């Protein structure tokens, strides 16, 4: 029992991200409404961001801005600061996610203008008829 | 000067893209020549770099001056030197070719569409040249976002197909990113060479195994490998023809290149082929991809849509050939990658020429088109011969290596699929040409004089197409040299 | 489809969870991710780039090349939205609406009949426009300058605190989007016309890539800001810090312009009338 609890405490962050990601993936695959699919896609991307950010965490460390003002802190130790690299990578991924979201919404607007609906089955019905 | 060639390759089209977008608001008529200049410079640098690599071995370039695992590094050997040259040359040819059609269709948003085309090419070039796993993801997204937007400019169902592509493409790219994340959490680095070094000690790890699988699934989604191909036919066939002639030849091939790079140079041949033991399964998937693609192509009644299924077949060839896991198969896959860029380019350019004059390209609408547009159709015949695999066109040679590889590996399923799809493609193209040529004859017999006035597309669209068609023969003639100088050195010695 | 999707999701999730067993524990300071590459960024950032914020120095210098493309991604999204949605004078409706500027009264006019376009007190608008709340408008008018000031602070202070070009650019863009929401899109467009926005977006990304190219011209590698030392007359480490600031400003401009461009095109479906 103790062991299981230890595993849960040590790894629960990964499980949360996976759960979130699967919710998003399910939305993309199975939802009928195009905007809901777009929302699912966003959740999916956000989950990955969560994963990366959580791997940059170090216990007992602070944000990676080096204290330098008064010179009284001695040499800079990497263990005192969390890992900046995942944060940088995720800044990029966030921007990419926003851009994809923008383009996807623009496409959804275009689809809505053409078919007057955002339900995928109704659109496919219209295409079949024409 | 030549030290900085790798930086030029990406920076020049990138800056040109910004300039062209701004010029779209200021001096619209300058967009085309400026873009031409930018792509010309990029093509010149790519070819120069390839020659340099051929002369003196692989080149690395540190961006920002930081050494490898900390900064981002470019790594160029003959494999990506070849792909870079193919991308930039075909983009250059496409730029000249597409100008009349783009001007006709998108007069009011010229700067935007030209800028996006240049950004798309930049993304592909950057993906090919980079030696950093995360940098590849960013460039992949540039190429994808521009592709989504360009595809959605088509008529009819284009926006819906493109939105579908957005969902699939984003999931694919995110799987790749997740794979990179798994590699990063286990090794702590993002540089490909450094990853390869660190991964040799982690062969037994199941996290690495999962990283491998999800990276591959992500890349297969992006390259439309069976059964993850659902988005491709709609997206490419509804795209406007100037755009589909740019995206169709390049996107899937670059993804195949990325797969080869990741498998051979990040995970390493020992891991990808011996440790995991999934190569046989992948080859069987490729067999299904080739056969299903051929059958679905046979069911189409529209030339452009049929060609999109031909792309699926070609992806099956390359993935299958690569995963045969022997020297001949791999040679065939890499050579086919080069050939297929130009084959698909030629085919889609020919279709673009037809669509410039005709209302559509379903088989019924292609009647009598041989006499109307002899040059475009002639070039289409040449590309068709290459796709079927008739010597001396280049398609024959790569198919020959693939066949050899299948024989050596004892993968008779793949062998049969190759022969089957070649036969099917004979039927496919014969149907097209029969409709376009012979039916005109029967009309004549029935005293139904068709008008033989030529209605060829503008010279600017015909000459580049003929150049590509001639290039297919040239690539075939020089294929022995290409194999010995470019392809052979990059296949690891593990494959004898 | 639902069942198939559920199965796929279940299998993928199970595989991913199966792999997490080997991951280092959460917050483990000894995990490979924390000991291989990243310590150098923390320990050397001050000495090599004179930027105490390691995220900024990694973002704009060590991995500045990624960030250049990150800016390009958002620029590409901006042009994409513009290209997909923008309508140029097509599909104009039969009846036009005009607003009397002084009183805020709206009149509806049939096309080509007694159009008040000559009169300076009227401005064209769309039918969906509704009069706005006075409190909201006034409050937003007061808020916007402070938001913009804060945005400039975030861009400029990115070296020493969380912030930088992206964050500042987004805040700057948000202030103008707030203007478009609280007033209407026309008054936001009067401040920054569409053409200027497009130019600014292109300018911002060009500043970034141009800085890189400048380093190339100065005889160093692409984006190696140390090459700018001669130009700024400072030592190479200080030049890196200045180079980072230069590209952050470029990023800020590009992100601001692109965000507004995306909003304008999405909110008005490309007609750029009153929006929402």
Short mmCIF file of N, CA, C and O in Angstrom, two decimals, chain B residues 139-206:
data_model
loop_
_atom_site.label_atom_id
_atom_site.label_comp_id
_atom_site.label_asym_id
_atom_site.label_seq_id
_atom_site.Cartn_x
_atom_site.Cartn_y
_atom_site.Cartn_z
N UNK B 139 9.54 24.07 -37.22
CA UNK B 139 9.50 24.25 -38.66
C UNK B 139 8.40 23.42 -39.28
O UNK B 139 7.77 23.83 -40.25
N UNK B 140 8.17 22.25 -38.68
CA UNK B 140 7.07 21.41 -39.15
C UNK B 140 5.76 22.16 -39.03
O UNK B 140 4.91 22.14 -39.93
N UNK B 141 5.60 22.90 -37.93
CA UNK B 141 4.36 23.65 -37.75
C UNK B 141 4.27 24.81 -38.73
O UNK B 141 3.17 25.14 -39.20
N UNK B 142 5.40 25.43 -39.05
CA UNK B 142 5.34 26.51 -40.05
C UNK B 142 4.85 25.94 -41.37
O UNK B 142 3.92 26.46 -41.99
N UNK B 143 5.47 24.83 -41.78
CA UNK B 143 5.06 24.23 -43.05
C UNK B 143 3.59 23.83 -42.99
O UNK B 143 2.85 24.02 -43.96
N UNK B 144 3.14 23.30 -41.84
CA UNK B 144 1.77 22.82 -41.76
C UNK B 144 0.77 23.97 -41.79
O UNK B 144 -0.19 23.93 -42.53
N UNK B 145 1.03 25.00 -40.97
CA UNK B 145 0.05 26.09 -40.90
C UNK B 145 -0.09 26.77 -42.25
O UNK B 145 -1.20 27.05 -42.70
N UNK B 146 1.03 27.00 -42.92
CA UNK B 146 0.92 27.61 -44.24
C UNK B 146 0.20 26.68 -45.20
O UNK B 146 -0.60 27.13 -46.02
N UNK B 147 0.44 25.36 -45.05
CA UNK B 147 -0.24 24.42 -45.95
C UNK B 147 -1.75 24.44 -45.70
O UNK B 147 -2.54 24.43 -46.64
N UNK B 148 -2.16 24.49 -44.42
CA UNK B 148 -3.60 24.53 -44.13
C UNK B 148 -4.24 25.72 -44.83
O UNK B 148 -5.28 25.62 -45.47
N UNK B 149 -3.59 26.88 -44.68
CA UNK B 149 -4.18 28.09 -45.23
C UNK B 149 -4.21 28.05 -46.75
O UNK B 149 -5.21 28.40 -47.37
N UNK B 150 -3.11 27.58 -47.34
CA UNK B 150 -3.06 27.55 -48.81
C UNK B 150 -4.09 26.60 -49.37
O UNK B 150 -4.76 26.90 -50.36
N UNK B 151 -4.24 25.43 -48.72
CA UNK B 151 -5.20 24.45 -49.23
C UNK B 151 -6.61 25.01 -49.15
O UNK B 151 -7.42 24.84 -50.06
N UNK B 152 -6.91 25.74 -48.06
CA UNK B 152 -8.27 26.23 -47.87
C UNK B 152 -8.65 27.31 -48.86
O UNK B 152 -9.80 27.74 -48.88
N UNK B 153 -7.72 27.78 -49.69
CA UNK B 153 -8.09 28.81 -50.67
C UNK B 153 -8.82 28.22 -51.86
O UNK B 153 -9.24 28.95 -52.75
N UNK B 154 -8.95 26.92 -51.91
CA UNK B 154 -9.61 26.29 -53.05
C UNK B 154 -11.11 26.52 -53.02
O UNK B 154 -11.66 27.13 -52.11
N UNK B 155 -11.78 26.00 -54.04
CA UNK B 155 -13.23 26.15 -54.14
C UNK B 155 -13.91 25.05 -53.34
O UNK B 155 -13.27 24.19 -52.76
N UNK B 156 -15.24 25.08 -53.35
CA UNK B 156 -16.05 23.98 -52.87
C UNK B 156 -15.73 23.54 -51.46
O UNK B 156 -15.84 24.31 -50.52
N UNK B 157 -15.26 22.31 -51.35
CA UNK B 157 -15.09 21.72 -50.02
C UNK B 157 -13.72 22.00 -49.42
O UNK B 157 -13.35 21.40 -48.42
N UNK B 158 -12.96 22.89 -50.02
CA UNK B 158 -11.57 23.07 -49.60
C UNK B 158 -11.46 23.41 -48.12
O UNK B 158 -10.63 22.84 -47.41
N UNK B 159 -12.32 24.32 -47.63
CA UNK B 159 -12.18 24.75 -46.24
C UNK B 159 -12.43 23.58 -45.29
O UNK B 159 -11.69 23.39 -44.32
N UNK B 160 -13.44 22.77 -45.60
CA UNK B 160 -13.74 21.64 -44.73
C UNK B 160 -12.60 20.62 -44.76
O UNK B 160 -12.15 20.12 -43.71
N UNK B 161 -12.10 20.32 -45.97
CA UNK B 161 -10.99 19.36 -46.07
C UNK B 161 -9.78 19.88 -45.32
O UNK B 161 -9.08 19.12 -44.65
N UNK B 162 -9.56 21.19 -45.43
CA UNK B 162 -8.41 21.76 -44.76
C UNK B 162 -8.56 21.70 -43.25
O UNK B 162 -7.60 21.42 -42.53
N UNK B 163 -9.78 21.92 -42.77
CA UNK B 163 -10.00 21.85 -41.33
C UNK B 163 -9.75 20.42 -40.82
O UNK B 163 -9.16 20.21 -39.77
N UNK B 164 -10.18 19.47 -41.63
CA UNK B 164 -9.92 18.07 -41.30
C UNK B 164 -8.42 17.81 -41.23
O UNK B 164 -7.92 17.12 -40.34
N UNK B 165 -7.70 18.41 -42.18
CA UNK B 165 -6.25 18.29 -42.21
C UNK B 165 -5.63 18.94 -40.97
O UNK B 165 -4.68 18.43 -40.40
N UNK B 166 -6.23 20.07 -40.53
CA UNK B 166 -5.73 20.72 -39.32
C UNK B 166 -5.80 19.75 -38.15
O UNK B 166 -4.82 19.60 -37.40
N UNK B 167 -6.93 19.08 -37.99
CA UNK B 167 -7.07 18.16 -36.85
C UNK B 167 -6.04 17.04 -36.93
O UNK B 167 -5.30 16.79 -35.99
N UNK B 168 -5.98 16.38 -38.08
CA UNK B 168 -5.05 15.26 -38.20
C UNK B 168 -3.61 15.73 -38.10
O UNK B 168 -2.79 15.12 -37.42
N UNK B 169 -3.32 16.83 -38.78
CA UNK B 169 -1.95 17.33 -38.78
C UNK B 169 -1.50 17.76 -37.41
O UNK B 169 -0.37 17.49 -36.99
N UNK B 170 -2.39 18.41 -36.66
CA UNK B 170 -2.00 18.85 -35.33
C UNK B 170 -1.78 17.67 -34.40
O UNK B 170 -0.82 17.65 -33.62
N UNK B 171 -2.67 16.67 -34.51
CA UNK B 171 -2.46 15.49 -33.68
C UNK B 171 -1.12 14.84 -34.03
O UNK B 171 -0.35 14.45 -33.15
N UNK B 172 -0.82 14.76 -35.33
CA UNK B 172 0.44 14.17 -35.76
C UNK B 172 1.63 14.93 -35.21
O UNK B 172 2.56 14.35 -34.62
N UNK B 173 1.60 16.26 -35.38
CA UNK B 173 2.73 17.06 -34.90
C UNK B 173 2.86 16.97 -33.39
O UNK B 173 3.97 16.92 -32.86
N UNK B 174 1.71 16.91 -32.68
CA UNK B 174 1.78 16.82 -31.23
C UNK B 174 2.34 15.47 -30.79
O UNK B 174 3.07 15.40 -29.80
N UNK B 175 2.02 14.41 -31.52
CA UNK B 175 2.62 13.12 -31.18
C UNK B 175 4.13 13.19 -31.35
O UNK B 175 4.88 12.67 -30.52
N UNK B 176 4.55 13.84 -32.42
CA UNK B 176 5.99 13.99 -32.60
C UNK B 176 6.60 14.76 -31.43
O UNK B 176 7.61 14.36 -30.86
N UNK B 177 5.92 15.85 -31.05
CA UNK B 177 6.43 16.67 -29.94
C UNK B 177 6.48 15.87 -28.65
O UNK B 177 7.43 15.97 -27.87
N UNK B 178 5.45 15.05 -28.45
CA UNK B 178 5.42 14.22 -27.25
C UNK B 178 6.58 13.23 -27.26
O UNK B 178 7.23 12.99 -26.23
N UNK B 179 6.85 12.67 -28.45
CA UNK B 179 7.99 11.76 -28.57
C UNK B 179 9.28 12.46 -28.20
O UNK B 179 10.13 11.93 -27.47
N UNK B 180 9.44 13.70 -28.69
CA UNK B 180 10.63 14.48 -28.35
C UNK B 180 10.68 14.72 -26.85
O UNK B 180 11.74 14.64 -26.22
N UNK B 181 9.50 14.98 -26.24
CA UNK B 181 9.45 15.18 -24.80
C UNK B 181 9.90 13.94 -24.04
O UNK B 181 10.65 14.03 -23.06
N UNK B 182 9.47 12.77 -24.52
CA UNK B 182 9.88 11.53 -23.86
C UNK B 182 11.39 11.34 -23.98
O UNK B 182 12.04 10.90 -23.03
N UNK B 183 11.91 11.66 -25.16
CA UNK B 183 13.36 11.54 -25.32
C UNK B 183 14.07 12.53 -24.41
O UNK B 183 15.09 12.21 -23.80
N UNK B 184 13.51 13.73 -24.31
CA UNK B 184 14.16 14.75 -23.50
C UNK B 184 14.15 14.38 -22.03
O UNK B 184 15.15 14.54 -21.33
N UNK B 185 13.04 13.84 -21.56
CA UNK B 185 12.98 13.54 -20.13
C UNK B 185 13.91 12.38 -19.78
O UNK B 185 14.42 12.29 -18.66
N UNK B 186 14.18 11.51 -20.75
CA UNK B 186 15.06 10.39 -20.46
C UNK B 186 16.53 10.73 -20.68
O UNK B 186 17.41 10.10 -20.09
N UNK B 187 16.82 11.68 -21.57
CA UNK B 187 18.23 11.96 -21.88
C UNK B 187 18.65 13.36 -21.49
O UNK B 187 19.82 13.59 -21.21
N UNK B 188 17.73 14.32 -21.54
CA UNK B 188 18.09 15.69 -21.19
C UNK B 188 18.67 16.49 -22.32
O UNK B 188 19.26 17.54 -22.09
N UNK B 189 18.53 16.03 -23.56
CA UNK B 189 19.07 16.80 -24.67
C UNK B 189 18.09 16.79 -25.83
O UNK B 189 17.18 15.97 -25.88
N UNK B 190 18.28 17.72 -26.75
CA UNK B 190 17.41 17.82 -27.92
C UNK B 190 18.19 17.71 -29.22
O UNK B 190 17.60 17.62 -30.28
N UNK B 191 19.50 17.76 -29.13
CA UNK B 191 20.31 17.70 -30.33
C UNK B 191 20.35 16.27 -30.86
O UNK B 191 20.53 15.31 -30.09
N UNK B 192 20.17 16.10 -32.18
CA UNK B 192 20.03 14.75 -32.71
C UNK B 192 21.28 13.91 -32.50
O UNK B 192 21.20 12.74 -32.11
N UNK B 193 22.45 14.49 -32.76
CA UNK B 193 23.68 13.72 -32.61
C UNK B 193 23.90 13.34 -31.15
O UNK B 193 24.28 12.20 -30.83
N UNK B 194 23.61 14.28 -30.26
CA UNK B 194 23.77 14.02 -28.83
C UNK B 194 22.76 12.96 -28.37
O UNK B 194 23.09 12.08 -27.57
N UNK B 195 21.54 13.06 -28.89
CA UNK B 195 20.51 12.05 -28.57
C UNK B 195 20.98 10.67 -28.99
O UNK B 195 20.86 9.70 -28.23
N UNK B 196 21.53 10.59 -30.21
CA UNK B 196 21.97 9.30 -30.71
C UNK B 196 23.03 8.70 -29.78
O UNK B 196 23.02 7.50 -29.49
N UNK B 197 23.92 9.57 -29.30
CA UNK B 197 24.99 9.10 -28.41
C UNK B 197 24.41 8.59 -27.09
O UNK B 197 24.75 7.52 -26.61
N UNK B 198 23.48 9.35 -26.52
CA UNK B 198 22.93 8.98 -25.22
C UNK B 198 21.98 7.80 -25.30
O UNK B 198 21.85 7.04 -24.35
N UNK B 199 21.32 7.65 -26.45
CA UNK B 199 20.32 6.58 -26.56
C UNK B 199 20.95 5.20 -26.63
O UNK B 199 20.29 4.21 -26.31
N UNK B 200 22.22 5.12 -27.02
CA UNK B 200 22.84 3.80 -27.11
C UNK B 200 22.85 3.12 -25.73
O UNK B 200 22.81 1.91 -25.64
N UNK B 201 22.87 3.91 -24.67
CA UNK B 201 22.85 3.33 -23.34
C UNK B 201 21.46 3.02 -22.82
O UNK B 201 21.31 2.50 -21.73
N UNK B 202 20.45 3.37 -23.56
CA UNK B 202 19.08 3.26 -23.06
C UNK B 202 18.22 2.31 -23.89
O UNK B 202 17.01 2.44 -23.94
N UNK B 203 18.88 1.35 -24.55
CA UNK B 203 18.12 0.54 -25.49
C UNK B 203 17.01 -0.28 -24.85
O UNK B 203 16.03 -0.59 -25.48
N UNK B 204 17.18 -0.64 -23.60
CA UNK B 204 16.16 -1.50 -22.99
C UNK B 204 14.96 -0.73 -22.44
O UNK B 204 13.98 -1.31 -22.04
N UNK B 205 15.06 0.58 -22.44
CA UNK B 205 14.05 1.36 -21.74
C UNK B 205 12.70 1.34 -22.44
O UNK B 205 12.62 1.48 -23.65
N UNK B 206 11.62 1.17 -21.65
CA UNK B 206 10.33 1.14 -22.33
C UNK B 206 9.84 2.55 -22.62
O UNK B 206 9.06 2.76 -23.54
#
